[in-house]
CSV table of C-alpha atoms and ligand atoms in Angstrom, one decimal:
chain,number,residue,atom,x,y,z
U,1,MET,CA,63.2,25.2,-81.5
U,2,THR,CA,60.1,23.3,-82.7
U,3,PRO,CA,57.6,22.3,-80.0
U,4,PHE,CA,57.9,18.9,-78.3
U,5,THR,CA,56.4,17.0,-75.4
U,6,TYR,CA,58.6,16.1,-72.4
U,7,HIS,CA,58.4,12.8,-70.5
U,8,LYS,CA,60.4,11.5,-67.5
U,9,PRO,CA,59.6,7.8,-67.0
U,10,ALA,CA,60.9,6.0,-63.9
U,11,SER,CA,61.2,2.5,-65.4
U,12,VAL,CA,62.8,1.1,-68.5
U,13,ALA,CA,59.5,-0.5,-69.6
U,14,ASP,CA,57.8,2.9,-69.4
U,15,ALA,CA,60.6,4.5,-71.4
U,16,LEU,CA,60.4,1.9,-74.1
U,17,ALA,CA,56.6,2.3,-74.3
U,18,LEU,CA,57.1,6.1,-74.8
U,19,LEU,CA,59.8,5.5,-77.4
U,20,ALA,CA,57.5,3.4,-79.5
U,21,GLU,CA,55.7,6.7,-80.5
U,22,PRO,CA,57.0,8.0,-83.8
U,23,GLY,CA,59.3,11.0,-83.4
U,24,ALA,CA,60.3,10.1,-79.8
U,25,THR,CA,63.9,10.5,-78.8
U,26,PRO,CA,65.8,9.6,-75.6
U,27,LEU,CA,67.4,12.5,-73.7
U,28,GLY,CA,70.5,11.7,-71.6
U,29,GLY,CA,72.5,14.6,-70.1
U,30,GLY,CA,71.4,16.8,-73.1
U,31,THR,CA,74.9,18.2,-73.8
U,32,ASN,CA,74.7,17.2,-77.4
U,33,LEU,CA,71.0,16.7,-78.2
U,34,VAL,CA,69.8,20.1,-76.8
U,35,ASP,CA,72.5,22.0,-78.7
U,36,LEU,CA,71.3,20.3,-81.9
U,37,MET,CA,67.7,21.0,-81.1
U,38,ARG,CA,68.5,24.7,-80.6
U,39,LYS,CA,70.0,24.7,-84.1
U,40,GLY,CA,67.1,22.9,-85.7
U,41,VAL,CA,69.4,19.9,-86.6
U,42,GLU,CA,67.3,17.6,-84.4
U,43,THR,CA,63.6,18.1,-84.2
U,44,PRO,CA,62.1,15.4,-81.9
U,45,ASP,CA,58.3,15.4,-81.3
U,46,HIS,CA,58.7,13.8,-77.9
U,47,LEU,CA,61.6,13.8,-75.6
U,48,VAL,CA,61.9,10.8,-73.3
U,49,ASP,CA,64.3,11.9,-70.5
U,50,VAL,CA,66.0,8.7,-69.3
U,51,GLN,CA,67.7,10.2,-66.3
U,52,ASP,CA,65.3,8.7,-63.7
U,53,LEU,CA,65.9,5.1,-65.0
U,54,PRO,CA,67.9,2.8,-62.6
U,55,LEU,CA,71.0,2.8,-64.9
U,56,GLY,CA,73.4,4.9,-62.9
U,57,GLU,CA,75.6,2.2,-61.3
U,58,ILE,CA,79.1,0.7,-62.1
U,59,ALA,CA,79.1,-2.9,-60.9
U,60,GLU,CA,81.5,-5.8,-61.1
U,61,THR,CA,80.3,-8.7,-63.4
U,62,ASP,CA,80.5,-12.3,-62.3
U,63,ASP,CA,83.6,-12.8,-64.5
U,64,GLY,CA,85.5,-9.9,-63.0
U,65,GLY,CA,84.6,-7.3,-65.7
U,66,LEU,CA,82.6,-4.1,-65.2
U,67,ARG,CA,79.1,-3.2,-66.1
U,68,ILE,CA,78.7,0.5,-66.6
U,69,GLY,CA,75.1,1.8,-66.5
U,70,ALA,CA,74.1,4.0,-69.4
U,71,LEU,CA,73.5,6.9,-67.0
U,72,VAL,CA,76.9,6.8,-65.3
U,73,SER,CA,78.4,10.3,-65.9
U,74,ASN,CA,81.7,10.7,-67.7
U,75,THR,CA,83.1,12.1,-64.5
U,76,ALA,CA,82.1,9.1,-62.4
U,77,LEU,CA,83.4,6.7,-65.0
U,78,ALA,CA,86.8,8.4,-65.3
U,79,ALA,CA,87.2,8.6,-61.5
U,80,HIS,CA,86.1,5.0,-60.7
U,81,ASP,CA,88.9,3.1,-58.9
U,82,ARG,CA,88.7,0.0,-61.0
U,83,VAL,CA,88.5,1.9,-64.3
U,84,ARG,CA,91.6,3.9,-63.4
U,85,ARG,CA,93.5,0.8,-62.3
U,86,ASP,CA,92.3,-1.9,-64.7
U,87,TYR,CA,91.2,0.0,-67.8
U,88,ARG,CA,93.4,3.0,-67.7
U,89,MET,CA,92.9,4.0,-71.3
U,90,VAL,CA,89.1,4.4,-70.6
U,91,SER,CA,89.7,6.8,-67.7
U,92,GLU,CA,92.3,8.8,-69.7
U,93,ALA,CA,90.1,8.9,-72.9
U,94,THR,CA,87.0,10.1,-70.9
U,95,LEU,CA,89.0,12.8,-69.1
U,96,ALA,CA,90.4,14.0,-72.5
U,97,GLY,CA,86.8,14.8,-73.6
U,98,ALA,CA,84.9,18.1,-73.3
U,99,SER,CA,85.2,20.0,-70.0
U,100,GLN,CA,84.7,19.2,-66.3
U,101,GLN,CA,81.2,20.7,-66.3
U,102,LEU,CA,80.2,18.8,-69.5
U,103,ARG,CA,81.6,15.5,-68.1
U,104,ASN,CA,79.6,16.0,-64.9
U,105,ARG,CA,76.4,16.1,-67.0
U,106,ALA,CA,77.2,13.8,-70.0
U,107,THR,CA,76.2,10.2,-69.7
U,108,THR,CA,77.9,7.0,-71.0
U,109,GLY,CA,74.9,6.2,-73.3
U,110,GLY,CA,74.9,9.7,-74.7
U,111,ASN,CA,78.6,9.7,-75.3
U,112,LEU,CA,78.3,6.6,-77.6
U,113,LEU,CA,75.4,8.3,-79.5
U,114,GLN,CA,76.8,11.8,-79.8
U,115,ARG,CA,76.6,13.1,-83.4
U,116,THR,CA,79.4,14.2,-85.7
U,117,ARG,CA,80.9,17.6,-85.4
U,118,CYS,CA,81.0,18.1,-89.2
U,119,TYR,CA,80.5,21.8,-89.7
U,120,TYR,CA,78.0,21.2,-92.5
U,121,PHE,CA,75.9,18.7,-90.5
U,122,THR,CA,75.5,21.2,-87.7
U,123,GLU,CA,74.4,24.1,-89.9
U,124,PRO,CA,70.9,23.3,-91.4
U,125,GLY,CA,71.5,26.0,-94.1
U,126,TYR,CA,73.9,23.5,-95.9
U,127,PRO,CA,73.0,20.3,-97.8
U,128,CYS,CA,74.1,17.2,-95.9
U,129,ASN,CA,73.5,13.5,-96.7
U,130,LYS,CA,73.5,12.6,-93.1
U,131,ARG,CA,70.9,15.2,-92.1
U,132,GLU,CA,68.9,15.1,-95.4
U,133,PRO,CA,69.6,11.9,-97.4
U,134,GLY,CA,70.3,12.6,-101.1
U,135,SER,CA,71.1,16.3,-100.6
U,136,GLY,CA,74.9,16.0,-101.1
U,137,CYS,CA,78.1,16.2,-99.1
U,138,PRO,CA,79.7,19.7,-99.3
U,139,ALA,CA,82.5,18.6,-97.0
U,140,LYS,CA,84.3,16.5,-99.7
U,141,ASP,CA,85.2,19.7,-101.7
U,142,GLY,CA,84.8,22.1,-98.8
U,143,PHE,CA,86.6,22.6,-95.5
U,144,ASN,CA,87.3,19.1,-94.2
U,145,ARG,CA,90.1,19.6,-91.6
U,146,ILE,CA,88.3,17.4,-89.1
U,147,HIS,CA,87.1,14.7,-91.5
U,148,ALA,CA,87.8,11.0,-92.1
U,149,ILE,CA,90.7,9.4,-93.9
U,150,LEU,CA,89.6,5.8,-93.4
U,151,GLY,CA,86.3,3.9,-94.1
U,152,GLU,CA,84.6,7.0,-95.6
U,153,SER,CA,82.2,6.9,-98.6
U,154,ASP,CA,81.2,9.1,-101.5
U,155,ALA,CA,78.1,10.0,-99.5
U,156,CYS,CA,79.9,11.1,-96.2
U,157,ILE,CA,83.4,11.7,-94.9
U,158,ALA,CA,82.3,12.6,-91.3
U,159,THR,CA,84.2,11.4,-88.2
U,160,HIS,CA,82.8,10.1,-84.9
U,161,PRO,CA,83.8,12.6,-82.2
U,162,SER,CA,83.9,10.4,-79.0
U,163,ASP,CA,87.1,9.8,-77.1
U,164,MET,CA,85.7,7.3,-74.7
U,165,CYS,CA,84.4,5.1,-77.5
U,166,VAL,CA,88.0,4.7,-78.9
U,167,ALA,CA,89.2,3.1,-75.6
U,168,LEU,CA,86.0,1.0,-75.3
U,169,ALA,CA,86.6,-0.3,-78.9
U,170,ALA,CA,90.2,-1.2,-78.1
U,171,LEU,CA,89.1,-3.2,-75.0
U,172,ASP,CA,86.3,-5.3,-76.6
U,173,ALA,CA,83.5,-3.6,-74.7
U,174,THR,CA,80.0,-4.7,-75.3
U,175,VAL,CA,76.9,-2.5,-75.6
U,176,GLU,CA,73.8,-3.7,-73.8
U,177,ILE,CA,70.6,-2.7,-75.6
U,178,GLU,CA,67.0,-3.0,-74.5
U,179,GLY,CA,63.9,-2.9,-76.6
U,180,ARG,CA,60.3,-4.0,-76.1
U,181,GLY,CA,61.4,-7.4,-77.6
U,182,GLY,CA,64.0,-7.9,-74.9
U,183,GLN,CA,67.7,-7.4,-74.4
U,184,ARG,CA,70.6,-7.9,-76.8
U,185,GLN,CA,74.4,-7.4,-76.6
U,186,VAL,CA,76.4,-5.9,-79.4
U,187,PRO,CA,80.2,-5.6,-79.5
U,188,LEU,CA,81.1,-1.9,-79.5
U,189,VAL,CA,83.2,-2.4,-82.6
U,190,ASP,CA,80.0,-3.4,-84.4
U,191,PHE,CA,77.7,-0.8,-82.8
U,192,HIS,CA,78.7,2.2,-84.9
U,193,LEU,CA,78.5,1.8,-88.7
U,194,LEU,CA,80.5,3.1,-91.6
U,195,PRO,CA,78.6,5.6,-93.8
U,196,GLY,CA,78.3,3.7,-97.0
U,197,ASP,CA,75.2,4.9,-98.9
U,198,THR,CA,73.2,5.6,-95.8
U,199,PRO,CA,75.2,8.0,-93.5
U,200,ASP,CA,72.0,8.9,-91.7
U,201,VAL,CA,72.0,5.4,-90.2
U,202,GLU,CA,74.9,5.7,-87.7
U,203,THR,CA,74.4,2.7,-85.3
U,204,VAL,CA,72.6,-0.6,-85.0
U,205,LEU,CA,70.3,0.9,-82.4
U,206,ALA,CA,66.6,0.9,-83.4
U,207,ALA,CA,64.5,4.0,-82.8
U,208,ASP,CA,62.5,2.3,-80.1
U,209,GLU,CA,65.5,0.8,-78.2
U,210,ILE,CA,67.8,2.3,-75.6
U,211,ILE,CA,71.3,1.6,-74.4
U,212,THR,CA,71.1,0.3,-70.8
U,213,ALA,CA,74.8,-0.4,-70.2
U,214,VAL,CA,78.3,-0.9,-71.5
U,215,THR,CA,80.3,-3.9,-70.3
U,216,LEU,CA,84.0,-4.3,-70.1
U,217,PRO,CA,85.5,-7.8,-70.1
U,218,PRO,CA,87.8,-8.9,-67.3
U,219,PRO,CA,91.0,-6.8,-67.2
U,220,SER,CA,94.2,-8.0,-68.8
U,221,ASP,CA,97.8,-6.8,-68.6
U,222,ALA,CA,97.2,-4.9,-71.9
U,223,SER,CA,94.1,-3.1,-70.5
U,224,ARG,CA,96.1,-2.1,-67.3
U,225,GLN,CA,99.2,-1.0,-69.2
U,226,SER,CA,97.3,1.2,-71.5
U,227,VAL,CA,97.2,4.8,-72.5
U,228,TYR,CA,95.1,7.3,-74.5
U,229,VAL,CA,96.9,10.0,-76.6
U,230,LYS,CA,94.9,12.8,-78.2
U,231,VAL,CA,96.2,15.3,-80.7
U,232,ARG,CA,94.0,18.4,-81.0
U,233,ASP,CA,94.2,22.0,-81.9
U,234,ARG,CA,94.0,23.2,-78.3
U,235,GLN,CA,95.2,21.3,-75.2
U,236,SER,CA,91.8,21.2,-73.7
U,237,TYR,CA,88.2,21.6,-74.8
U,238,ALA,CA,88.8,20.4,-78.3
U,239,PHE,CA,87.9,17.3,-80.3
U,240,ALA,CA,90.5,14.9,-81.5
U,241,LEU,CA,92.2,15.4,-84.8
U,242,VAL,CA,93.8,12.0,-84.3
U,243,SER,CA,93.7,10.0,-81.1
U,244,VAL,CA,95.0,6.6,-80.2
U,245,ALA,CA,94.1,4.1,-77.4
U,246,ALA,CA,96.9,1.6,-77.0
U,247,GLY,CA,97.6,-1.2,-74.5
U,248,LEU,CA,100.6,-3.5,-74.4
U,249,ALA,CA,101.6,-6.7,-72.6
U,250,LEU,CA,105.1,-8.2,-72.9
U,251,GLY,CA,106.1,-11.8,-72.8
U,252,ALA,CA,109.0,-13.2,-70.7
U,253,ASP,CA,111.3,-12.7,-73.8
U,254,GLY,CA,110.3,-9.0,-74.0
U,255,GLN,CA,108.3,-9.6,-77.2
U,256,VAL,CA,104.7,-8.2,-77.7
U,257,GLU,CA,102.4,-10.8,-76.1
U,258,ASP,CA,99.2,-8.8,-76.3
U,259,VAL,CA,98.3,-5.4,-77.9
U,260,ARG,CA,95.2,-3.3,-78.2
U,261,LEU,CA,95.0,-0.4,-80.7
U,262,ALA,CA,92.2,1.8,-81.8
U,263,LEU,CA,92.1,5.3,-83.4
U,264,GLY,CA,89.7,8.2,-83.1
U,265,GLY,CA,89.3,11.3,-85.3
U,266,VAL,CA,90.0,9.3,-88.5
U,267,ALA,CA,86.7,7.5,-89.4
U,268,HIS,CA,82.9,7.5,-89.0
U,269,LYS,CA,83.3,5.1,-86.1
U,270,PRO,CA,86.0,4.3,-83.5
U,271,TRP,CA,88.7,2.6,-85.7
U,272,ARG,CA,90.0,-0.7,-84.1
U,273,ALA,CA,93.2,-1.5,-85.8
U,274,PHE,CA,93.0,-5.4,-85.8
U,275,ASP,CA,95.5,-5.9,-88.7
U,276,ALA,CA,98.1,-3.7,-87.0
U,277,GLU,CA,97.6,-5.6,-83.8
U,278,ASP,CA,98.3,-8.8,-85.7
U,279,LEU,CA,101.5,-7.3,-87.1
U,280,LEU,CA,102.7,-6.5,-83.7
U,281,ARG,CA,101.7,-9.6,-81.7
U,282,GLY,CA,104.7,-11.9,-81.2
U,283,GLY,CA,107.2,-9.4,-82.6
U,284,PRO,CA,109.6,-7.0,-81.0
U,285,ALA,CA,108.4,-4.0,-78.9
U,286,THR,CA,110.5,-1.4,-80.7
U,287,ASP,CA,109.9,2.0,-82.2
U,288,ASP,CA,110.5,0.6,-85.6
U,289,ALA,CA,107.8,-2.0,-85.2
U,290,PHE,CA,105.4,0.6,-83.7
U,291,ARG,CA,106.0,2.9,-86.7
U,292,GLN,CA,105.4,0.1,-89.2
U,293,ALA,CA,102.2,-0.8,-87.5
U,294,GLY,CA,101.0,2.8,-87.7
U,295,GLU,CA,102.0,3.0,-91.4
U,296,ALA,CA,100.0,-0.2,-92.1
U,297,ILE,CA,96.9,1.5,-90.7
U,298,VAL,CA,97.0,4.4,-93.1
U,299,ALA,CA,98.2,2.4,-96.2
U,300,ASP,CA,94.8,2.8,-97.8
U,301,ALA,CA,93.9,6.2,-96.3
U,302,THR,CA,92.5,9.0,-98.4
U,303,GLY,CA,92.9,12.7,-97.7
U,304,TYR,CA,90.4,15.4,-98.9
U,305,GLY,CA,92.8,18.4,-98.9
U,306,HIS,CA,92.5,20.1,-95.5
U,307,ASN,CA,92.7,16.8,-93.7
U,308,ASP,CA,95.7,15.4,-95.6
U,309,PHE,CA,97.9,16.1,-92.5
U,310,LYS,CA,96.1,13.2,-90.7
U,311,ILE,CA,97.7,10.6,-92.9
U,312,PRO,CA,101.3,11.2,-91.5
U,313,LEU,CA,99.9,12.3,-88.1
U,314,ALA,CA,98.1,9.0,-87.4
U,315,PRO,CA,101.1,6.7,-87.6
U,316,ARG,CA,103.2,9.1,-85.5
U,317,THR,CA,100.5,9.2,-82.9
U,318,VAL,CA,100.3,5.4,-82.9
U,319,ALA,CA,104.1,5.2,-82.3
U,320,VAL,CA,103.9,7.7,-79.5
U,321,ALA,CA,101.0,5.9,-77.8
U,322,LEU,CA,102.6,2.4,-78.1
U,323,GLY,CA,105.8,3.9,-76.7
U,324,LYS,CA,104.0,5.2,-73.7
U,325,ALA,CA,102.2,1.8,-73.2
U,326,LEU,CA,105.6,0.1,-73.5
U,327,ALA,CA,107.0,2.3,-70.7
U,328,ARG,CA,104.0,1.3,-68.5
U,329,ALA,CA,104.5,-2.4,-69.4
U,330,GLN,CA,108.2,-2.2,-68.6
U,331,ARG,CA,107.5,-0.4,-65.3
U,332,ALA,CA,105.0,-3.1,-64.4
U,333,SER,CA,107.4,-6.0,-65.1
U,334,GLY,CA,110.1,-4.1,-63.1
U,335,ASP,CA,107.7,-3.8,-60.2
U,336,ALA,CA,106.8,-7.5,-60.4
U,337,ARG,CA,110.4,-8.6,-60.1
Q,401,FAD,C1,81.7,22.1,-76.1
Q,401,FAD,C2,81.7,20.6,-76.2
Q,401,FAD,C3,82.9,19.9,-76.3
Q,401,FAD,C4,83.0,18.5,-76.3
Q,401,FAD,N1,84.2,17.9,-76.4
Q,401,FAD,C5,84.2,16.5,-76.5
Q,401,FAD,C6,85.4,15.8,-76.6
Q,401,FAD,O1,86.5,16.4,-76.7
Q,401,FAD,N2,85.4,14.5,-76.7
Q,401,FAD,C7,84.2,13.8,-76.6
Q,401,FAD,O2,84.2,12.6,-76.6
Q,401,FAD,N3,83.0,14.4,-76.4
Q,401,FAD,C8,83.0,15.8,-76.4
Q,401,FAD,N4,81.8,16.4,-76.3
Q,401,FAD,C9,80.6,15.7,-76.4
Q,401,FAD,C10,80.1,15.2,-75.1
Q,401,FAD,O3,80.9,14.1,-74.7
Q,401,FAD,C11,78.7,14.6,-75.5
Q,401,FAD,O4,77.9,15.7,-75.7
Q,401,FAD,C12,78.1,13.8,-74.4
Q,401,FAD,O5,78.9,12.7,-74.1
Q,401,FAD,C13,76.7,13.3,-74.7
Q,401,FAD,O6,76.2,12.7,-73.6
Q,401,FAD,P1,74.7,13.2,-73.1
Q,401,FAD,O7,74.3,12.3,-72.0
Q,401,FAD,O8,74.7,14.7,-72.7
Q,401,FAD,O9,73.9,12.9,-74.4
Q,401,FAD,P2,72.6,13.7,-75.0
Q,401,FAD,O10,73.0,15.0,-75.5
Q,401,FAD,O11,71.5,13.6,-74.0
Q,401,FAD,O12,72.2,12.6,-76.1
Q,401,FAD,C14,73.1,12.4,-77.2
Q,401,FAD,C15,72.4,11.3,-78.1
Q,401,FAD,O13,72.3,10.1,-77.4
Q,401,FAD,C16,71.0,9.7,-77.3
Q,401,FAD,N5,70.9,9.0,-76.0
Q,401,FAD,C17,71.3,9.4,-74.8
Q,401,FAD,N6,71.2,8.5,-73.9
Q,401,FAD,C18,70.7,7.4,-74.5
Q,401,FAD,C19,70.4,6.1,-74.1
Q,401,FAD,N7,70.6,5.6,-72.8
Q,401,FAD,N8,69.9,5.2,-75.0
Q,401,FAD,C20,69.7,5.6,-76.2
Q,401,FAD,N9,69.9,6.8,-76.7
Q,401,FAD,C21,70.5,7.7,-75.8
Q,401,FAD,C22,70.1,10.9,-77.5
Q,401,FAD,O14,68.9,10.6,-78.0
Q,401,FAD,C23,71.0,11.7,-78.4
Q,401,FAD,O15,70.8,11.2,-79.8
Q,401,FAD,C24,81.8,17.8,-76.2
Q,401,FAD,C25,80.6,18.5,-76.1
Q,401,FAD,C26,80.5,19.9,-76.0
Q,401,FAD,C27,79.2,20.6,-75.9
Q,402,SF4,S1,80.7,14.7,-94.3
Q,402,SF4,FE1,78.7,13.6,-93.8
Q,402,SF4,S2,77.9,14.9,-92.1
Q,402,SF4,FE2,79.4,16.2,-93.2
Q,402,SF4,S3,78.3,17.2,-94.9
Q,402,SF4,FE3,79.1,15.3,-95.7
Q,402,SF4,S4,77.3,14.0,-95.5
Q,402,SF4,FE4,77.0,15.6,-94.1
């Protein structure tokens, strides 16, 4: 590990002043960053530990949504009463990630900014365009079982590993960012970037800004009747090969009134399936319709050999997730009668 200075500011203003220094990096729970520092993948000159900042609360917003402070642990988020009741897919997705010990330590802000699990990225002995722009992408012709099938580029085929972000993308969450110039809000679906020619630029966050919170809009029937389905090599403690966050609301005629759909494990960012949602909205809530929506998502997908299996797996997982959301929606309308 290369030497670095360590700072633990107590206010956001002090943290931002420290982050203005070149080579300064925020430290959340450390469950990702410290691993990468040990391996020499990340080499910050200054660590700015944000854990003493007043960002650890979950609070109701004026419009009935939720503001989740950047330091809220994954455990606290998943267990929060309103998250479990009104944004069920967020609770399920967060619980599907990592292990209990890691979730106790990991923060909401850190989860959004965790780095890819691409084997070549995490081993500095290999070239990698994300770690060292212009050096190449060995994953394209190498072992790429966990890699992207959608939105990838010649420069990079890595995936974003977060589960929580998939549900946040499906529910139109907003990321609250603070820099020395003030605050701004960015929709979560626009926060992470596709790799293009610059896979080293992963989000719209500037080096001297921090995430202060994530906001969920007021709940809807689709956010309550929602589900997260994660397909992985082991039943616990493994990243998603393909995952789906789905929420469904039915009209009085039993047709799809509202639907939310996002996928994980398939792209460089959480993949909100807007077109598939449009296909489903106003149509029948049937297995056939769910399968067709899933097929539409992968119509332009590309496999790189070891990850070809994701192309048929993604629509099957979409159909399973929508089927489970439908069961929840039907149960809710039964309960309401
Ligand atoms: C063995 C293992 C298995 C895992 N399995 C899963 C899984 O299945 N699913 C899943 O989703 N995740 C999984 N994770 C990842 C885990 O969820 C992340 O490591 C964790 O969420 C990161 O949060 P953190 O607070 O520890 O971040 P840190 O490690 O502290 O930071 C991560 C990044 O975020 C930046 N950062 C942190 N907070 C802020 C902030 N407020 N503002 C700006 N930048 C910030 C840091 O600079 C760093 O770049 C796993 C991790 C491990 C070690
Ligand atoms: S897929 Fe991306 S992260 Fe992995 S080796 Fe290629 S450039 Fe690096």
